Amino acid sequence: MSTASDTLSESTPAPAPPPSDLLDRLVSLGKQRGFFYQSSEIYGGINALYDYGPLGTRVRRNIRNRWWRSTVELRDDVEGIETSIIMNPQVWVASGHVAGFSDPLVDCTGSCRRRWRADHLPAERAARGRAPDAPGCPECGGDLTEPRQFNLMFRTFLGPVEDTSAQAYLRPETAQGMFVDFKSVLTSSRQRVPFGIAQNGKSFRNEISPGNSIFRTREFEQMEMEFFCEPGTDDHWFDYWRAERFRWYVEELGVRSSRLRLRDHEPDELAHYAKAATDVEYLYPFGWGELEGIANRTDFDLTAHQTASGVDLTYLDPVSGRRYIPYVVEPAAGVDRIMLTVLIDAYDEEEVRGERRVVMRMHPDVAPVQVAVLPLSKKEELTGPARELEHRLRPHFATEYDETQSIGRRYRRQDEIGTPLAVTFDFDSLEDHAVTIRERDGMTQVRVPVEGLEGALRDELARFRERTAARARGGSAG
Ligand code: ATP
């Protein structure tokens, strides 16, 4: 994780961070409403592993789908694939992960005995109100051991014999699947360089200091794309993807730009394979943190796999006749981190008629429910037609039907989970064949005929999208 530093900011005045206790509030809302919670909770949980409940699962699917749609489906020059989590272990030797995918680990020899990532010490001290460059343990001030390298890859064995010849790894990134399959995709698709290969799926890292809820976990989901281009054009593509990925968060997820920035890596911070790297960072309650990394990986990976496998991974340009190993620009994001970011960014509390209202101002295409259908009361004469209406809307929107509790409490629940629109079926609806659409942010209500309801909801959602993107661009606290 890249921590607070202020090299480059795309937004002008210093933004206000979310309140420092927001993460705690979200964790409790997340559990109560079914967004996310500790894995294996009935056994006391397990450190840095999480499950996603019914609503969290919907949000994650929405995030993934929006990424897939804009990165793969809406483009001519990107192919999507899915590769296996366990690969030939030679892949990880060639890529440098076996020798070098490690973080520096230090142990506290004082009273708390905690274990830290050496490069995270300044931020961990700052988070506990200590001077970032103070000596000793961030927690108790005790002495620290010298850093030693700790490899983050999880090991396992293939087959029944647990010896080194059967040793394999759970992938720590999805990227290597795309490099190893470069030739197969090239020959089986009609792509020519420049083009990209994308995939999304689980990755595993035995993180030394996981934390901040789902920000840093040991099992997480990545969305990565390797964009292969001719050497010499790589700076252009790096700039292109850097801008495109920033745009995506603002325009397509509605994350406010005032809490986002692009931070270029200093030369001494660059990974050994990278010519340039930029992080899309978000201002979390615990400070600036990496949301996505964009790197110019040069021809490092393809060259390494060509050398190790003996398979020719060069590309012959059919027009120029030039043969070369393509350079690669990689935008790499994490679904879990994006979900946390979306929830933090959307969370709002306000006072309505003397009562506290929690409202998630989520983008309508990310929210777990787009349209809630609520009969005014539990009376059969209302619940029957309201259920029918919800069934009618189901093919067109992400819907939910709810008849429990008072209508006021049901509105509050929908606000808390970010539902942009609620349709209320009341006693008048039986006579005038109209329903009320209530909108989340301003709580305004309009009466519309049941007959044209799909169209009216579509128009309302379109206005919502526009408002969300305008808020995200303008960065108003909303
Ligand atoms: P860090 O420096 O924070 O350890 P990184 O720079 O090694 O992370 P990348 O390898 O660039 O991270 O991974 C790309 C993206 O995958 C990150 O921007 C993040 O969104 C996600 N990611 C990486 N590690 C984790 C993790 N342990 N838990 C959740 N998401 C992660």
XYZ file of N, CA, C and O and ligand atoms in Angstrom, residues 1 117 205 207 215-217 220 222 290-293 332-334 337, ligand 1:
99
model
N 0.850 -1.192 0.000
C 0.000 0.000 0.000
C 0.877 1.230 0.000
O 1.857 1.305 0.707
N 4.945 -4.743 8.840
C 5.647 -4.592 7.572
C 6.527 -3.368 7.721
O 6.031 -2.284 8.042
N -2.591 -13.639 -0.900
C -1.292 -13.167 -0.395
C -1.288 -13.319 1.121
O -2.219 -12.862 1.782
N -0.428 -11.803 3.653
C -0.038 -10.455 4.079
C 0.477 -10.460 5.521
O -0.099 -11.119 6.387
N -9.982 -3.846 3.296
C -8.977 -3.136 2.501
C -7.799 -4.060 2.171
O -7.326 -4.097 1.041
N -7.305 -4.756 3.171
C -6.170 -5.656 2.942
C -6.483 -7.003 3.579
O -6.521 -7.136 4.800
N -6.715 -7.997 2.736
C -7.086 -9.326 3.211
C -6.118 -10.347 2.620
O -5.256 -9.994 1.810
N -8.421 -12.258 -1.877
C -9.142 -11.114 -2.421
C -9.354 -11.321 -3.913
O -8.854 -12.277 -4.494
N -9.166 -9.782 -7.796
C -8.559 -8.746 -8.629
C -9.255 -8.620 -9.977
O -9.909 -9.548 -10.449
N -3.917 3.004 -1.710
C -4.018 2.569 -3.115
C -5.327 1.846 -3.367
O -5.695 0.925 -2.642
N -5.989 2.280 -4.411
C -7.226 1.648 -4.840
C -6.938 0.783 -6.063
O -7.489 -0.295 -6.245
N -6.064 1.293 -6.908
C -5.681 0.585 -8.138
C -4.272 1.006 -8.520
O -3.894 2.153 -8.281
N -3.516 0.084 -9.094
C -2.173 0.429 -9.570
C -2.114 0.330 -11.084
O -2.640 -0.614 -11.671
N -4.379 -2.573 -12.554
C -4.718 -3.692 -11.663
C -5.510 -3.171 -10.472
O -5.008 -2.356 -9.693
N -6.747 -3.676 -10.354
C -7.624 -3.184 -9.286
C -8.124 -4.347 -8.440
O -8.021 -5.506 -8.837
N -8.666 -4.043 -7.272
C -9.196 -5.074 -6.381
C -10.681 -4.839 -6.105
O -11.074 -3.728 -5.755
N -11.502 -3.910 -2.342
C -11.113 -2.540 -2.017
C -12.055 -1.539 -2.678
O -12.390 -0.506 -2.103
P 0.295 -3.156 -1.626
O 1.482 -2.299 -1.974
O -0.854 -2.393 -1.053
O 0.607 -4.396 -0.881
P 0.326 -3.806 -4.331
O 0.775 -2.489 -4.855
O 1.265 -4.940 -4.248
O -0.384 -3.638 -2.951
P -0.942 -4.740 -6.617
O -0.094 -5.910 -6.773
O -0.690 -3.560 -7.522
O -0.938 -4.238 -5.126
O -2.453 -5.209 -6.713
C -3.407 -4.526 -7.473
C -4.645 -4.241 -6.658
O -5.109 -5.426 -6.016
C -4.452 -3.248 -5.522
O -4.525 -1.926 -5.988
C -5.619 -3.586 -4.625
O -6.819 -2.982 -5.081
C -5.735 -5.081 -4.781
N -5.041 -5.761 -3.676
C -3.723 -6.061 -3.580
N -3.452 -6.676 -2.427
C -4.630 -6.773 -1.761
C -5.014 -7.309 -0.502
N -4.145 -7.916 0.290
N -6.317 -7.219 -0.125
C -7.232 -6.632 -0.926
N -6.926 -6.111 -2.133
C -5.652 -6.171 -2.555
